[in-house]
Coordinates of C-alpha atoms and ligand atoms in Angstrom, one line a residue:
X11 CA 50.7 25.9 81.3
X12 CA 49.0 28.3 79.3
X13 CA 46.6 27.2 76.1
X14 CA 49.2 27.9 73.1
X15 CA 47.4 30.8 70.4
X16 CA 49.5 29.9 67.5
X17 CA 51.3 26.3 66.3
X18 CA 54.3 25.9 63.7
X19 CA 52.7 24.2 60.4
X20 CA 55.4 23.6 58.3
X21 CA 59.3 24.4 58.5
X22 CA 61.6 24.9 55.1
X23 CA 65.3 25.9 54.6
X24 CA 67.1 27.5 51.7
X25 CA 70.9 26.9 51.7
X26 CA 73.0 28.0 49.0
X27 CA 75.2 25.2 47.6
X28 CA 78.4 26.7 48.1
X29 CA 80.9 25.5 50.3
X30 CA 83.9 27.3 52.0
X31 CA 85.6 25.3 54.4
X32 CA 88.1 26.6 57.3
X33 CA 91.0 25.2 55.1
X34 CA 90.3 27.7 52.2
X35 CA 90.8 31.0 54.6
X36 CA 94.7 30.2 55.0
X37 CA 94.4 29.8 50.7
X38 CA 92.8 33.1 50.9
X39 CA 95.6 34.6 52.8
X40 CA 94.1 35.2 55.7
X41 CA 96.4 34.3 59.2
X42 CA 94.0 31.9 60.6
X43 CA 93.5 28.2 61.1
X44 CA 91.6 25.1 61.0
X45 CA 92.5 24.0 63.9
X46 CA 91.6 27.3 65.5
X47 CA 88.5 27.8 64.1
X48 CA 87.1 24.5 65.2
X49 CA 88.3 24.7 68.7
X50 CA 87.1 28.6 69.4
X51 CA 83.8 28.2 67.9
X52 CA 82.8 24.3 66.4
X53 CA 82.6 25.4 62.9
X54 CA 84.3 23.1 59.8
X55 CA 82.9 25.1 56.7
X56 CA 79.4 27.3 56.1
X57 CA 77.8 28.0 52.9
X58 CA 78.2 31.2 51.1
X59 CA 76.0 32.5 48.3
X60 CA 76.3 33.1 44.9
X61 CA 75.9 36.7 42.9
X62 CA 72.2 35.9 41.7
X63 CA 71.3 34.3 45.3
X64 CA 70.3 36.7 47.5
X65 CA 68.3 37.4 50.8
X66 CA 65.3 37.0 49.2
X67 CA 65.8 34.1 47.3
X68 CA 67.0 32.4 50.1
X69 CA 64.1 33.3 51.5
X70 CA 62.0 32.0 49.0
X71 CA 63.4 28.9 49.0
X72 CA 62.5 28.3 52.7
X73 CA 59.2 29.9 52.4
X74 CA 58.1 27.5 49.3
X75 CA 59.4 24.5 51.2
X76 CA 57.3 25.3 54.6
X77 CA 54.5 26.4 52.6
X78 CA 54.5 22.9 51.2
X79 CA 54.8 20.9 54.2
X80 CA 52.2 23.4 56.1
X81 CA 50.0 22.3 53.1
X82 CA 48.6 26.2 52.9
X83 CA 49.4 28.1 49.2
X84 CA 50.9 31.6 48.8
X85 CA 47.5 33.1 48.5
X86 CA 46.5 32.1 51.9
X87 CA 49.4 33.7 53.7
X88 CA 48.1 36.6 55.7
X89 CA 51.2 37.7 57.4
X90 CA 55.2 38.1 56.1
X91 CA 57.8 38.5 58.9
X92 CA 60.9 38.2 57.2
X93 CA 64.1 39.2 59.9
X94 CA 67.1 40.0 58.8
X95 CA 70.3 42.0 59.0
X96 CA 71.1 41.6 55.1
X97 CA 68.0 43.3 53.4
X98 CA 68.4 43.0 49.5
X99 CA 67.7 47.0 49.3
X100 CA 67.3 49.7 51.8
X101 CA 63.9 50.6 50.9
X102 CA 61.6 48.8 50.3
X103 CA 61.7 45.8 52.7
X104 CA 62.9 42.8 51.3
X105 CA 59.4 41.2 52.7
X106 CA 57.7 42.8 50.1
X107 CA 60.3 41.4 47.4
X108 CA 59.9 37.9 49.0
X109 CA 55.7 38.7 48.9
X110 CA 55.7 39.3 45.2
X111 CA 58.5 36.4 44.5
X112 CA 56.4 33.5 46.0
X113 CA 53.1 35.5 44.8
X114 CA 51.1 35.8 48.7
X115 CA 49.4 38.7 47.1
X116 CA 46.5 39.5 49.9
X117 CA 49.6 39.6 52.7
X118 CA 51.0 42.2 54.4
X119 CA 54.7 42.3 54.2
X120 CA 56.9 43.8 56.6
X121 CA 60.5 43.2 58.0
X122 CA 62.0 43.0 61.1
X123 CA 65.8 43.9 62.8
X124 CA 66.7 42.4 65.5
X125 CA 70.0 40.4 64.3
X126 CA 70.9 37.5 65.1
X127 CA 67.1 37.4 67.8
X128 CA 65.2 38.2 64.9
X129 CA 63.5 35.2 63.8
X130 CA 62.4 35.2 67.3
X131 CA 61.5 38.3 67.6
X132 CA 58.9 38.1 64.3
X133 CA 57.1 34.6 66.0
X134 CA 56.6 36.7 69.0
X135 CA 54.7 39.3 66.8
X136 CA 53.3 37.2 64.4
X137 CA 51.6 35.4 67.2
X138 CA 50.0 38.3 68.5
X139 CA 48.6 39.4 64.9
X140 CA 47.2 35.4 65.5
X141 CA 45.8 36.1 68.6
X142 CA 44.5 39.2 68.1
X143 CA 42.5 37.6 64.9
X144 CA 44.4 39.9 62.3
X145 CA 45.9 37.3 60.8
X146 CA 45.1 33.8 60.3
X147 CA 48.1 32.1 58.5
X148 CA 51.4 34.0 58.6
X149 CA 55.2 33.2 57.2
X150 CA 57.7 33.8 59.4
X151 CA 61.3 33.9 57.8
X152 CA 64.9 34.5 58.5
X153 CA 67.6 35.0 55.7
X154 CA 70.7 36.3 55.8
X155 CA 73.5 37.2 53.4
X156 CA 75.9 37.5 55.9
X157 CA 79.2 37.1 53.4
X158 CA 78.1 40.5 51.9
X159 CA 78.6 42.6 55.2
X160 CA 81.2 41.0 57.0
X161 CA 84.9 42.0 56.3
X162 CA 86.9 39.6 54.5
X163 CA 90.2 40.6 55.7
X164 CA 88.9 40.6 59.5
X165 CA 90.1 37.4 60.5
X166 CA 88.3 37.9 64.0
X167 CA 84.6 37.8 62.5
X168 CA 84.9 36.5 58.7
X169 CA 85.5 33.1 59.8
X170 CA 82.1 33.1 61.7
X171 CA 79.6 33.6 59.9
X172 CA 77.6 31.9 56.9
X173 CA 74.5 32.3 54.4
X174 CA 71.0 30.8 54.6
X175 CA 67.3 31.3 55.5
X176 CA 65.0 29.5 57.5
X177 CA 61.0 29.5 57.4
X178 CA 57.8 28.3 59.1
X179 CA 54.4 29.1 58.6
X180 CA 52.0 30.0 61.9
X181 CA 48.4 28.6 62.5
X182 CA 46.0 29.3 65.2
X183 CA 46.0 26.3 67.6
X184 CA 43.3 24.3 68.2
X185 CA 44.7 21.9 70.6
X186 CA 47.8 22.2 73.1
X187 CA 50.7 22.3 70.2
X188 CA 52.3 25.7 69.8
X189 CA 54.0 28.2 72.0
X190 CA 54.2 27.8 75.3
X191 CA 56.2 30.7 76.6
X192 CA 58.0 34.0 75.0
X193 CA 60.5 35.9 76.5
X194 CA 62.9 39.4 74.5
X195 CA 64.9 41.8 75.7
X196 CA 67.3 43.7 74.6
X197 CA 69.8 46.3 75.6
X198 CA 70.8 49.2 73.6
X199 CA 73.8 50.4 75.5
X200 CA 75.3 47.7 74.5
X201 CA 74.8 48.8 70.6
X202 CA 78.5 48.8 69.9
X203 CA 79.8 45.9 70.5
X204 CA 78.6 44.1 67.4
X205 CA 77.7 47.1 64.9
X206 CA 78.0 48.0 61.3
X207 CA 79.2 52.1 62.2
X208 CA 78.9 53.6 58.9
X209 CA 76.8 53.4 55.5
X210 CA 73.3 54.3 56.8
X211 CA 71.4 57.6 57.3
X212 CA 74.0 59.7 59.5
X213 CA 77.4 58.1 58.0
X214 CA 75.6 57.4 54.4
X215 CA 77.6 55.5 52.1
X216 CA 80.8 57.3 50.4
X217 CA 84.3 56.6 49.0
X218 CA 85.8 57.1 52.0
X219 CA 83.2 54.9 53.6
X220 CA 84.3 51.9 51.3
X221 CA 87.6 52.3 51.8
X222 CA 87.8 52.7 55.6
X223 CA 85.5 49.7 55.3
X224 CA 83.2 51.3 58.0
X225 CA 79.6 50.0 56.5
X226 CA 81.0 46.0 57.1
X227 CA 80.3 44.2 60.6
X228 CA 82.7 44.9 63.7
X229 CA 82.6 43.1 66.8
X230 CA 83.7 42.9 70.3
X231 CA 84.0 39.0 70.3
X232 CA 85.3 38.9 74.0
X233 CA 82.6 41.2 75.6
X234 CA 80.0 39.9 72.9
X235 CA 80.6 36.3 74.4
X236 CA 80.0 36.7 78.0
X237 CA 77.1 38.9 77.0
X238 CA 75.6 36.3 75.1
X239 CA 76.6 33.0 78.2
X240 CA 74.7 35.3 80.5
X241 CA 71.9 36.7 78.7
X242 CA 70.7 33.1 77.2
X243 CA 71.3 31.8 80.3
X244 CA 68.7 34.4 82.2
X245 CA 66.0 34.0 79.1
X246 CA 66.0 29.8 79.2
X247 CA 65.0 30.2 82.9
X248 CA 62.3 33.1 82.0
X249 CA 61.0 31.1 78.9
X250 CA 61.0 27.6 81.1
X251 CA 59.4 29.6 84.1
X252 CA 56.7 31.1 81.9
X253 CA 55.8 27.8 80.4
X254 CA 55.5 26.2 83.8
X255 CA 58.1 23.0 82.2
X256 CA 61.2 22.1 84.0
X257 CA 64.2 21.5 81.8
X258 CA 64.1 17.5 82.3
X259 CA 60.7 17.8 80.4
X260 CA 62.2 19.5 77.3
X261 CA 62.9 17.1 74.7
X262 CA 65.2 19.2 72.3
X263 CA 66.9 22.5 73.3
X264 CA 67.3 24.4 69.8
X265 CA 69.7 27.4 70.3
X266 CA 71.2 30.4 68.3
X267 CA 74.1 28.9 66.4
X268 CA 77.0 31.5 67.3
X269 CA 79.7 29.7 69.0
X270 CA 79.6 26.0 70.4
X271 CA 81.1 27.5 73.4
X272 CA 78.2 29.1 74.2
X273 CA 75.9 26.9 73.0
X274 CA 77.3 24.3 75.5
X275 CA 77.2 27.0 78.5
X276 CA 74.0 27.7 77.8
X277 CA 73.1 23.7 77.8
X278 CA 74.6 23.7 81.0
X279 CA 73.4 26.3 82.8
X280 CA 70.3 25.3 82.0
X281 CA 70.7 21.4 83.1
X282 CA 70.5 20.2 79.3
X283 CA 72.3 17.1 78.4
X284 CA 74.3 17.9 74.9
X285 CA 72.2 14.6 73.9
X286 CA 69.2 16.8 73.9
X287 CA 70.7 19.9 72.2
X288 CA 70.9 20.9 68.6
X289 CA 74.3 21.9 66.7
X290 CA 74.6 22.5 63.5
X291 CA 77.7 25.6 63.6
X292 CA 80.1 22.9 62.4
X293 CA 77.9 23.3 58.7
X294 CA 76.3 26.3 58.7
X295 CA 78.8 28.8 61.2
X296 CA 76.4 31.8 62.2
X297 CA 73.9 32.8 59.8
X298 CA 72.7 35.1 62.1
X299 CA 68.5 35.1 62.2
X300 CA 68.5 32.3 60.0
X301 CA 70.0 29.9 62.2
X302 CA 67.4 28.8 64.4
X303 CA 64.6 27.9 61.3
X304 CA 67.2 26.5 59.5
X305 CA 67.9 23.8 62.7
X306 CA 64.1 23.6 63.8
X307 CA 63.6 22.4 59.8
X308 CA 66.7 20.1 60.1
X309 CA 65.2 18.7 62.9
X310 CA 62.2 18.1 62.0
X311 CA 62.8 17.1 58.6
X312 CA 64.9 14.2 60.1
X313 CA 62.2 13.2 63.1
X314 CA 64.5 13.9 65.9
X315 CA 61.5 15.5 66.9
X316 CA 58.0 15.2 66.0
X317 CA 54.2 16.2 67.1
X318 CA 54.2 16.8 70.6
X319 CA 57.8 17.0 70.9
X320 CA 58.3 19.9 73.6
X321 CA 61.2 22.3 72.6
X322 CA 63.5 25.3 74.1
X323 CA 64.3 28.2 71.7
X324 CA 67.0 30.4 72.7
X325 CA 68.8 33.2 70.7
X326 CA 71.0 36.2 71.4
X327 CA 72.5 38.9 68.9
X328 CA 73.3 42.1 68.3
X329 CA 71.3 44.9 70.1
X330 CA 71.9 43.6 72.4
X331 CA 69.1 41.4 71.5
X332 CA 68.2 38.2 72.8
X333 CA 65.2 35.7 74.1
X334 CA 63.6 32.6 74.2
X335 CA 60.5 30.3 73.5
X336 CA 59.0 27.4 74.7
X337 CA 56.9 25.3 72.3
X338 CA 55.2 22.3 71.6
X339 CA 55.6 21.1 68.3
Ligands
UT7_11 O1 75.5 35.9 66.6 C1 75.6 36.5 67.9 C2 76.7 37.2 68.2 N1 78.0 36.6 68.1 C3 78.6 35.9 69.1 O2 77.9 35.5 70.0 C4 80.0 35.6 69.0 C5 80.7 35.8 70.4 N2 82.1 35.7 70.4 C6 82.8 34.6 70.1 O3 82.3 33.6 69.6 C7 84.3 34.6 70.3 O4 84.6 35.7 71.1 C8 85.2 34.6 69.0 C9 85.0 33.3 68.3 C10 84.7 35.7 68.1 C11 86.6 34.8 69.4 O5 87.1 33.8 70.3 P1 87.9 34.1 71.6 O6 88.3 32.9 72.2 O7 87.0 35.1 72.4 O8 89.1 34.9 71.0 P2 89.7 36.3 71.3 O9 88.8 37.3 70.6 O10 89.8 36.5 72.8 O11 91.1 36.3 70.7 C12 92.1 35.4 71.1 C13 93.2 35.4 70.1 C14 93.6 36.9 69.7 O12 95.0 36.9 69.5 P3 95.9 37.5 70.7 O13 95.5 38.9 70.9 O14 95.7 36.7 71.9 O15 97.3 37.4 70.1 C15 93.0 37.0 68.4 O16 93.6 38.0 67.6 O17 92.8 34.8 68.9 C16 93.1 35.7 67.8 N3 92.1 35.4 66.7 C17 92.3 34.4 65.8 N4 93.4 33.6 65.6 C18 93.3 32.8 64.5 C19 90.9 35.9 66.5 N5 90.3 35.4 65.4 C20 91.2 34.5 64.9 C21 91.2 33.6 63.9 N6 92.2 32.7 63.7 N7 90.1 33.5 63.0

């Protein structure tokens, strides 16, 4: 097992109040179901932001809370990662909104896309700034306004997804806490099957483009499912191998939050008892990069694991992206 470079110091969440349950989709008008919604994907209700909360915000709100458990203030933070697929603007990052909202003034701010693998994607890269001494103390964040690109009338993805953020601030490690093992890939030929087509440079934003709906999110579900059983299937093994643990050593398997179909493939493919596995879909549905913080604070917060505690990370989204970490709490 290698020596970990960088340890999590702190873990927050920001969660907008709101509730929408399944119920209130049929009130809505939309032909769908409870009953449905539960059995194809595990999810009762998710929380949906207001107006004046937005990606940043959120993000805030996760990034004070870690901060505060870390026990490190804003002005320490080297480092902002913030993924997401929701940015608050198009230019500039929303990293640099989230900088000047919690006031890390000497940081460097930047954002990441890589959906849903995101979060994931910015430790990876955060703990090479670490290692390579760049940084010292960095935040790492995912926050997502999903209900503001997804297409309310598409019954087929509107019911799946959810607001939220989730943060954690990086430290070198001194001991053998931290991460064990990374592992991303991705696969752009694959771009289409969970894509937002229009609205950006090439198709930018117009009249037509609003009313065709072509800037909100469409998605294969079918082909985006069997992607996703395979491909966090093939990056437990890689992130398990890498780490030199075998799966009966993990204490906690934390996965992307998409579908509990695939969250209990995964679990079994990988010889994971669902006693040892983390949902929380049925409260949050998919909030994309945000979902993995948002359950590693959750867990944490409520000592279902603790220091020492060895963990599995796995996430998968568009891209395709997908990958997955081994750490030590
Ligand atoms: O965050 C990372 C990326 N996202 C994912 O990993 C999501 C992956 N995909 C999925 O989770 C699933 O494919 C879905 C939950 C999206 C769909 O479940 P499915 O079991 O694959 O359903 P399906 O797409 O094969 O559709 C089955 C039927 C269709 O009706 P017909 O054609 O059989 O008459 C759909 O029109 O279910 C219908 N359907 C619905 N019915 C009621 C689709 N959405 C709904 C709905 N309510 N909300």
């Amino acid at each position: 097992m290698r020596r970990p470079v960088a340890r999590f110091a702190g873990f927050g969440r920001g969660i907008p109040p709101k509730v929408l349950t399944n119920h209130e989709f049929a009130a809505m008008g939309l032909d769908t179901s409870h009953e449905w919604i539960v059995e194809r994907t595990g999810i009762v209700e998710r929380h949906i932001a207001a107006e004046h909360e937005t990606t940043c915000s959120m993000a805030a709100d996760a990034s004070c809370t870690a901060m505060h458990r870390a026990g490190v203030t804003a002005g320490e933070i080297d480092v902002i990662v913030l993924s997401t697929a929701t940015p608050d603007r198009l230019l500039p990052a929303t990293a640099v909104d989230l900088q000047a909202a919690i006031g890390a003034h000497r940081a460097a701010a930047f954002d990441i896309s890589a959906a849903c693998s995101g979060w994931l994607y910015g430790l990876t890269v955060a703990e090479g700034l670490i290692m390579t001494g760049t940084a010292e103390t960095a935040l790492v964040v995912g926050s997502e306004k999903m209900s503001a690109i997804v297409d309310w009338t598409d019954r087929s993805t509107c019911v799946l997804f959810g607001d939220g953020a989730g943060a954690a601030v990086l430290r070198p490690s001194t001991d053998e806490r931290g991460i064990l093992s990374s592992y991303m890939r991705s696969d752009g030929r694959l771009a289409n099957l969970l894509y937002r087509p229009q609205g950006g440079a090439t198709i930018p934003m117009s009249e037509e483009v609003l009313r065709e709906r072509g800037h909100l999110v469409k998605m294969a579900g079918r082909e985006v499912f069997k992607s996703a059983v395979l491909c966090m299937a093939e990056s437990v093994d890689r992130a398990l191998d890498a780490a030199k643990v075998t799966a009966d050593e993990i204490d906690l398997l934390v996965p992307h939050q998409a579908n509990i179909r695939i969250i209990e493939a995964t679990a079994k493919h990988a010889g994971i008892p669902m006693e040892k596995v983390f949902v929380n879909i049925d409260r949050y549905g998919n909030t994309s990069s945000a979902s993995i913080p948002i359950s590693l604070d959750e867990v944490t917060e409520r000592g279902i694991v603790g220091e020492g505690s060895l963990v599995l990370i796995a996430a998968f989204g568009a891209g395709l992206t997908w990958g997955s970490m081994v750490v030590r709490l």
